[in-house]
Amino acid sequence: MTLNYYCIDAGSQYCPCHLAKTDNCLICSMLQGKDTCDCRWQGICVYQEYIWAGGKIEERKLLSVPVIEKNFVTDKLVTIKIFIPSASLVRDYNQPGAFAFLRPENSLEYYDVPLCVMDVDESKKIINFAVNIVGPKSKAIARSENKVLIRGPYWNGLFGLKHIKSSYNKHWLIIGRGIGQASIIPVVKNLLRGNNKITVLLDCGNIKVNLAEDELKKLGITPQEFDLNTTFHKMRLREIIEKDGVDFVYSGGSDVQHKFIQNVLNKLSFSIPLIISNNHQLCCGEGVCGSCETLIDGELIHFCKIQLRSEQVLGG
């Protein structure tokens, strides 16, 4: 079966990209080195764009930006606010699923850490990230005092983006657990603009704190505290989905959480789309390094750029 997917960068200012230049474009057969046009049409001709650009590509910029606030929520969790001087670049980060690579100033590229955008204040040009301190790269970022290097924006931080961007007057169930809560605020803000009803469940998980709670309350949403490890809350989750007229579910958390929710949805008699955070290993973000590549139905999928349905991602 041919997979139905699209490239998150196609049609953006970062298309064509390095994959087109090396005959590895994800959607254009001509830029895969073939002789005939047999593309995954996304409303633009990537080949034409590549020819018009004379083979040049627009690189995502690496910027040195000031850290304006750093807050250790716990000894293993820190939030970092940075200032970006470009208003247009800040807008590009203000999208559900947006992420960037951060590293300390004066450090080498292999200290890059992929971090989802937790929140954006466009009026002040401030972007907020949350860092779960687990290894050498996250420890180095947590120690950064004055400036960090940021490369981005990238947008494939979740699967099912089209549902979020096109939703209007629907009921969404948002489930955030652990550091996965960092992904839900941009999702909620986007859904509120579509006049959607939103129910939020927060499980602190391993980080021992509900990271998104305060910001949700500022948005007028009172989240319900949940523990997805308990039988009571697992049953309560099924009740909410089944009886409260939920149209869509977003899961921000681990793949174990995604699969549990997928199984709950599969057992219901009606179909509810599941949108999930992207937990694949991301290294370059450009589809070049191969760290996020996975073979699905005979096709090599670059999870840093490809939008798939959650059941295709999870294998259900």
CSV table of C-alpha atoms in Angstrom, one decimal:
chain,number,residue,atom,x,y,z
A,1,MET,CA,0.0,0.0,0.0
A,2,THR,CA,1.3,3.4,-1.0
A,3,LEU,CA,1.7,5.7,2.0
A,4,ASN,CA,-0.2,9.0,1.9
A,5,TYR,CA,2.0,11.7,3.3
A,6,TYR,CA,3.3,15.2,2.7
A,7,CYS,CA,6.4,17.2,3.5
A,8,ILE,CA,6.1,19.8,6.2
A,9,ASP,CA,8.6,22.1,4.4
A,10,ALA,CA,7.0,21.9,0.9
A,11,GLY,CA,5.9,25.4,-0.2
A,12,SER,CA,7.7,27.2,2.6
A,13,GLN,CA,10.7,29.5,2.3
A,14,TYR,CA,12.9,26.5,3.1
A,15,CYS,CA,11.8,24.5,0.0
A,16,PRO,CA,13.6,23.3,-2.0
A,17,CYS,CA,16.1,22.0,0.6
A,18,HIS,CA,19.3,20.0,0.8
A,19,LEU,CA,17.3,16.8,-0.2
A,20,ALA,CA,16.4,18.3,-3.5
A,21,LYS,CA,19.9,19.3,-4.2
A,22,THR,CA,21.1,15.7,-3.6
A,23,ASP,CA,18.3,14.0,-5.6
A,24,ASN,CA,16.5,13.0,-2.5
A,25,CYS,CA,13.4,15.2,-2.4
A,26,LEU,CA,10.6,13.6,-0.5
A,27,ILE,CA,7.8,14.5,-2.9
A,28,CYS,CA,9.3,15.4,-6.3
A,29,SER,CA,10.3,12.5,-8.6
A,30,MET,CA,12.4,14.8,-10.8
A,31,LEU,CA,14.4,15.8,-7.8
A,32,GLN,CA,14.8,12.2,-6.9
A,33,GLY,CA,16.8,11.7,-10.1
A,34,LYS,CA,14.0,10.2,-12.2
A,35,ASP,CA,13.2,11.1,-15.8
A,36,THR,CA,9.4,11.5,-15.4
A,37,CYS,CA,7.1,13.7,-13.2
A,38,ASP,CA,5.2,11.5,-10.7
A,39,CYS,CA,5.1,13.7,-7.6
A,40,ARG,CA,3.1,13.8,-4.4
A,41,TRP,CA,1.4,17.1,-5.5
A,42,GLN,CA,1.1,19.5,-2.6
A,43,GLY,CA,-0.1,22.5,-4.5
A,44,ILE,CA,3.4,23.7,-5.7
A,45,CYS,CA,5.9,22.3,-8.2
A,46,VAL,CA,9.1,21.8,-6.2
A,47,TYR,CA,11.1,21.2,-9.4
A,48,GLN,CA,10.0,24.5,-10.9
A,49,GLU,CA,10.9,26.3,-7.6
A,50,TYR,CA,14.3,24.6,-7.7
A,51,ILE,CA,15.0,25.7,-11.3
A,52,TRP,CA,13.7,29.3,-10.7
A,53,ALA,CA,16.0,29.5,-7.7
A,54,GLY,CA,19.0,28.4,-9.8
A,55,GLY,CA,19.6,25.5,-7.5
A,56,LYS,CA,20.1,27.7,-4.5
A,57,ILE,CA,18.4,26.8,-1.2
A,58,GLU,CA,17.5,29.1,1.8
A,59,GLU,CA,19.3,27.9,4.9
A,60,ARG,CA,17.7,28.1,8.3
A,61,LYS,CA,19.8,30.7,10.2
A,62,LEU,CA,22.0,30.0,13.2
A,63,LEU,CA,21.5,32.9,15.6
A,64,SER,CA,23.3,33.9,18.8
A,65,VAL,CA,20.4,35.2,21.0
A,66,PRO,CA,20.2,36.4,24.6
A,67,VAL,CA,18.8,34.4,27.4
A,68,ILE,CA,16.4,36.8,29.2
A,69,GLU,CA,15.1,34.4,31.9
A,70,LYS,CA,16.0,31.0,33.2
A,71,ASN,CA,13.9,29.3,35.9
A,72,PHE,CA,14.8,25.9,37.5
A,73,VAL,CA,11.3,24.4,38.1
A,74,THR,CA,13.0,21.4,39.7
A,75,ASP,CA,16.6,20.2,39.8
A,76,LYS,CA,15.9,18.2,36.6
A,77,LEU,CA,13.7,20.8,34.8
A,78,VAL,CA,14.5,24.3,33.6
A,79,THR,CA,12.6,26.8,31.5
A,80,ILE,CA,14.6,29.1,29.2
A,81,LYS,CA,13.2,32.3,27.6
A,82,ILE,CA,15.2,33.8,24.7
A,83,PHE,CA,14.8,37.0,22.8
A,84,ILE,CA,14.8,36.9,19.0
A,85,PRO,CA,15.1,40.4,17.3
A,86,SER,CA,13.2,39.4,14.1
A,87,ALA,CA,9.4,39.7,14.3
A,88,SER,CA,8.9,37.6,11.2
A,89,LEU,CA,11.1,34.8,12.6
A,90,VAL,CA,9.2,34.9,15.9
A,91,ARG,CA,6.0,34.4,14.0
A,92,ASP,CA,7.5,31.4,12.2
A,93,TYR,CA,8.1,29.8,15.6
A,94,ASN,CA,4.6,30.5,16.8
A,95,GLN,CA,3.1,27.4,15.2
A,96,PRO,CA,1.8,24.1,16.7
A,97,GLY,CA,4.6,21.5,16.4
A,98,ALA,CA,7.4,24.1,16.0
A,99,PHE,CA,10.8,23.2,17.4
A,100,ALA,CA,14.4,24.4,17.2
A,101,PHE,CA,17.9,23.2,17.9
A,102,LEU,CA,19.6,25.0,20.8
A,103,ARG,CA,23.2,24.8,22.1
A,104,PRO,CA,25.4,26.8,24.4
A,105,GLU,CA,27.4,29.6,22.8
A,106,ASN,CA,30.9,28.6,21.9
A,107,SER,CA,30.0,24.9,21.8
A,108,LEU,CA,30.2,22.5,18.9
A,109,GLU,CA,27.3,21.4,16.7
A,110,TYR,CA,27.0,18.0,18.4
A,111,TYR,CA,25.7,19.8,21.5
A,112,ASP,CA,22.5,20.7,19.5
A,113,VAL,CA,19.4,19.8,21.5
A,114,PRO,CA,16.0,19.6,19.6
A,115,LEU,CA,13.5,21.4,21.8
A,116,CYS,CA,9.8,22.0,21.1
A,117,VAL,CA,8.6,25.6,21.4
A,118,MET,CA,6.6,25.7,24.6
A,119,ASP,CA,5.2,29.2,24.2
A,120,VAL,CA,5.7,32.4,22.1
A,121,ASP,CA,5.1,36.0,23.0
A,122,GLU,CA,5.1,37.7,19.6
A,123,SER,CA,4.6,41.2,21.1
A,124,LYS,CA,7.9,40.9,23.1
A,125,LYS,CA,9.7,38.6,20.6
A,126,ILE,CA,10.2,36.0,23.4
A,127,ILE,CA,10.2,32.2,22.9
A,128,ASN,CA,10.0,29.9,25.9
A,129,PHE,CA,11.5,26.4,26.0
A,130,ALA,CA,11.5,23.7,28.7
A,131,VAL,CA,14.5,21.4,29.1
A,132,ASN,CA,14.4,18.1,30.9
A,133,ILE,CA,17.9,17.7,32.2
A,134,VAL,CA,19.0,14.1,31.5
A,135,GLY,CA,22.4,14.1,29.7
A,136,PRO,CA,25.5,16.1,28.7
A,137,LYS,CA,23.7,18.2,26.1
A,138,SER,CA,20.7,19.2,28.2
A,139,LYS,CA,23.0,19.9,31.2
A,140,ALA,CA,25.1,22.2,29.0
A,141,ILE,CA,22.0,24.1,27.9
A,142,ALA,CA,20.8,24.4,31.5
A,143,ARG,CA,24.2,26.0,32.4
A,144,SER,CA,23.9,28.6,29.7
A,145,GLU,CA,23.8,32.0,31.3
A,146,ASN,CA,23.9,34.9,28.8
A,147,LYS,CA,23.4,33.6,25.3
A,148,VAL,CA,22.5,30.4,23.4
A,149,LEU,CA,22.7,29.5,19.7
A,150,ILE,CA,19.4,28.7,18.0
A,151,ARG,CA,18.8,27.1,14.6
A,152,GLY,CA,15.3,26.9,13.2
A,153,PRO,CA,12.4,27.1,12.9
A,154,TYR,CA,11.3,23.5,12.2
A,155,TRP,CA,7.7,22.5,12.2
A,156,ASN,CA,7.3,18.7,12.3
A,157,GLY,CA,7.1,18.4,16.1
A,158,LEU,CA,3.7,16.6,15.9
A,159,PHE,CA,1.7,14.4,13.5
A,160,GLY,CA,-1.7,15.5,12.4
A,161,LEU,CA,-1.1,19.2,12.0
A,162,LYS,CA,-3.8,19.6,9.4
A,163,HIS,CA,-6.5,18.7,11.9
A,164,ILE,CA,-5.3,21.4,14.3
A,165,LYS,CA,-5.1,24.1,11.7
A,166,SER,CA,-8.5,23.4,10.1
A,167,SER,CA,-10.5,22.7,13.3
A,168,TYR,CA,-13.5,25.0,14.0
A,169,ASN,CA,-16.2,24.5,16.7
A,170,LYS,CA,-15.0,21.0,17.6
A,171,HIS,CA,-14.4,19.4,21.0
A,172,TRP,CA,-10.7,18.5,21.6
A,173,LEU,CA,-9.3,16.4,24.3
A,174,ILE,CA,-5.7,17.3,25.1
A,175,ILE,CA,-3.6,14.9,27.1
A,176,GLY,CA,-0.1,16.1,28.3
A,177,ARG,CA,2.2,13.9,30.4
A,178,GLY,CA,5.7,14.7,31.7
A,179,ILE,CA,7.9,16.9,29.5
A,180,GLY,CA,5.3,16.2,26.7
A,181,GLN,CA,3.2,19.0,28.3
A,182,ALA,CA,5.7,21.4,26.7
A,183,SER,CA,4.1,20.8,23.3
A,184,ILE,CA,0.5,21.5,24.2
A,185,ILE,CA,0.3,25.3,24.7
A,186,PRO,CA,0.8,26.2,21.0
A,187,VAL,CA,-1.8,23.5,20.2
A,188,VAL,CA,-4.3,25.0,22.6
A,189,LYS,CA,-3.7,28.6,21.5
A,190,ASN,CA,-4.3,27.6,17.8
A,191,LEU,CA,-7.5,25.7,18.7
A,192,LEU,CA,-8.8,28.6,20.7
A,193,ARG,CA,-8.6,30.8,17.6
A,194,GLY,CA,-11.0,28.3,15.9
A,195,ASN,CA,-13.6,28.6,18.7
A,196,ASN,CA,-13.0,25.0,19.7
A,197,LYS,CA,-14.0,23.5,23.1
A,198,ILE,CA,-11.0,22.2,24.9
A,199,THR,CA,-10.6,19.7,27.7
A,200,VAL,CA,-7.1,19.2,29.1
A,201,LEU,CA,-5.8,16.3,31.2
A,202,LEU,CA,-2.3,16.8,32.8
A,203,ASP,CA,-0.2,14.0,34.2
A,204,CYS,CA,3.0,15.2,35.8
A,205,GLY,CA,4.8,11.9,35.0
A,206,ASN,CA,8.5,11.7,35.7
A,207,ILE,CA,9.1,15.5,35.9
A,208,LYS,CA,6.8,15.6,39.0
A,209,VAL,CA,5.2,18.9,38.1
A,210,ASN,CA,2.4,20.0,35.7
A,211,LEU,CA,4.5,22.3,33.6
A,212,ALA,CA,1.6,23.7,31.4
A,213,GLU,CA,-0.9,24.3,34.2
A,214,ASP,CA,-0.2,28.0,34.9
A,215,GLU,CA,-0.2,29.0,31.2
A,216,LEU,CA,-3.4,27.0,30.6
A,217,LYS,CA,-5.2,28.9,33.4
A,218,LYS,CA,-4.1,32.2,31.9
A,219,LEU,CA,-5.8,31.0,28.7
A,220,GLY,CA,-9.0,30.4,30.6
A,221,ILE,CA,-8.7,26.6,30.8
A,222,THR,CA,-8.7,24.7,34.0
A,223,PRO,CA,-6.8,21.4,33.4
A,224,GLN,CA,-7.8,18.2,35.2
A,225,GLU,CA,-5.0,16.4,37.1
A,226,PHE,CA,-4.6,12.8,35.9
A,227,ASP,CA,-2.5,9.8,36.6
A,228,LEU,CA,-2.6,7.5,33.5
A,229,ASN,CA,-1.0,4.7,35.5
A,230,THR,CA,-4.1,4.3,37.6
A,231,THR,CA,-7.0,2.1,36.7
A,232,PHE,CA,-9.4,4.7,37.9
A,233,HIS,CA,-8.1,7.4,35.5
A,234,LYS,CA,-7.8,5.0,32.6
A,235,MET,CA,-11.5,4.3,33.0
A,236,ARG,CA,-12.2,8.0,33.4
A,237,LEU,CA,-10.3,8.7,30.2
A,238,ARG,CA,-12.5,6.2,28.3
A,239,GLU,CA,-15.7,7.8,29.8
A,240,ILE,CA,-14.6,11.3,28.7
A,241,ILE,CA,-13.9,10.2,25.2
A,242,GLU,CA,-17.1,8.1,24.9
A,243,LYS,CA,-19.6,10.3,26.6
A,244,ASP,CA,-18.4,13.9,26.2
A,245,GLY,CA,-18.6,14.2,22.4
A,246,VAL,CA,-14.9,14.4,21.8
A,247,ASP,CA,-14.1,15.0,18.1
A,248,PHE,CA,-10.2,14.9,18.2
A,249,VAL,CA,-7.6,13.8,20.7
A,250,TYR,CA,-4.1,15.3,21.0
A,251,SER,CA,-1.5,13.3,23.0
A,252,GLY,CA,1.7,15.1,24.1
A,253,GLY,CA,3.9,12.5,25.8
A,254,SER,CA,5.7,9.2,25.2
A,255,ASP,CA,5.0,6.6,22.5
A,256,VAL,CA,3.7,4.3,25.2
A,257,GLN,CA,1.1,7.0,26.1
A,258,HIS,CA,0.2,7.5,22.4
A,259,LYS,CA,-0.3,3.7,21.9
A,260,PHE,CA,-2.4,3.4,25.0
A,261,ILE,CA,-4.7,6.2,23.8
A,262,GLN,CA,-4.7,4.7,20.3
A,263,ASN,CA,-5.9,1.4,21.8
A,264,VAL,CA,-8.7,3.2,23.7
A,265,LEU,CA,-9.9,4.9,20.6
A,266,ASN,CA,-9.7,1.7,18.5
A,267,LYS,CA,-12.1,0.0,21.0
A,268,LEU,CA,-14.7,2.6,20.5
A,269,SER,CA,-17.4,2.2,17.9
A,270,PHE,CA,-16.8,5.6,16.3
A,271,SER,CA,-13.7,7.0,14.6
A,272,ILE,CA,-11.8,9.8,16.4
A,273,PRO,CA,-8.5,11.1,14.9
A,274,LEU,CA,-5.5,11.0,17.2
A,275,ILE,CA,-2.8,13.7,16.9
A,276,ILE,CA,0.5,12.9,18.6
A,277,SER,CA,3.8,14.6,19.5
A,278,ASN,CA,6.8,13.5,17.4
A,279,ASN,CA,9.2,11.5,19.6
A,280,HIS,CA,11.6,10.4,17.0
A,281,GLN,CA,15.3,11.0,17.4
A,282,LEU,CA,16.1,14.3,15.6
A,283,CYS,CA,19.6,15.3,14.8
A,284,CYS,CA,19.9,17.7,11.8
A,285,GLY,CA,16.2,18.4,11.2
A,286,GLU,CA,16.9,18.6,7.4
A,287,GLY,CA,16.5,15.0,6.5
A,288,VAL,CA,20.2,14.6,5.8
A,289,CYS,CA,21.7,12.8,8.7
A,290,GLY,CA,19.3,9.8,8.7
A,291,SER,CA,18.8,9.6,12.5
A,292,CYS,CA,15.0,9.9,12.2
A,293,GLU,CA,14.6,7.5,9.2
A,294,THR,CA,12.2,4.6,9.7
A,295,LEU,CA,11.1,2.0,7.2
A,296,ILE,CA,7.3,1.9,6.9
A,297,ASP,CA,5.5,-0.3,4.3
A,298,GLY,CA,8.7,-0.4,2.3
A,299,GLU,CA,9.2,3.3,2.3
A,300,LEU,CA,12.0,5.1,4.1
A,301,ILE,CA,10.3,7.9,6.1
A,302,HIS,CA,12.1,11.0,7.3
A,303,PHE,CA,10.2,11.8,10.5
A,304,CYS,CA,11.8,15.3,10.8
A,305,LYS,CA,9.8,16.4,7.7
A,306,ILE,CA,7.1,13.9,6.9
A,307,GLN,CA,3.5,14.2,8.1
A,308,LEU,CA,1.7,10.9,8.6
A,309,ARG,CA,-1.4,9.7,10.3
A,310,SER,CA,-0.8,8.6,13.9
A,311,GLU,CA,-1.7,5.0,13.2
A,312,GLN,CA,1.0,4.9,10.5
A,313,VAL,CA,3.6,6.4,12.9
A,314,LEU,CA,2.6,4.0,15.8
A,315,GLY,CA,2.2,1.0,13.6
A,316,GLY,CA,-1.4,0.4,14.7
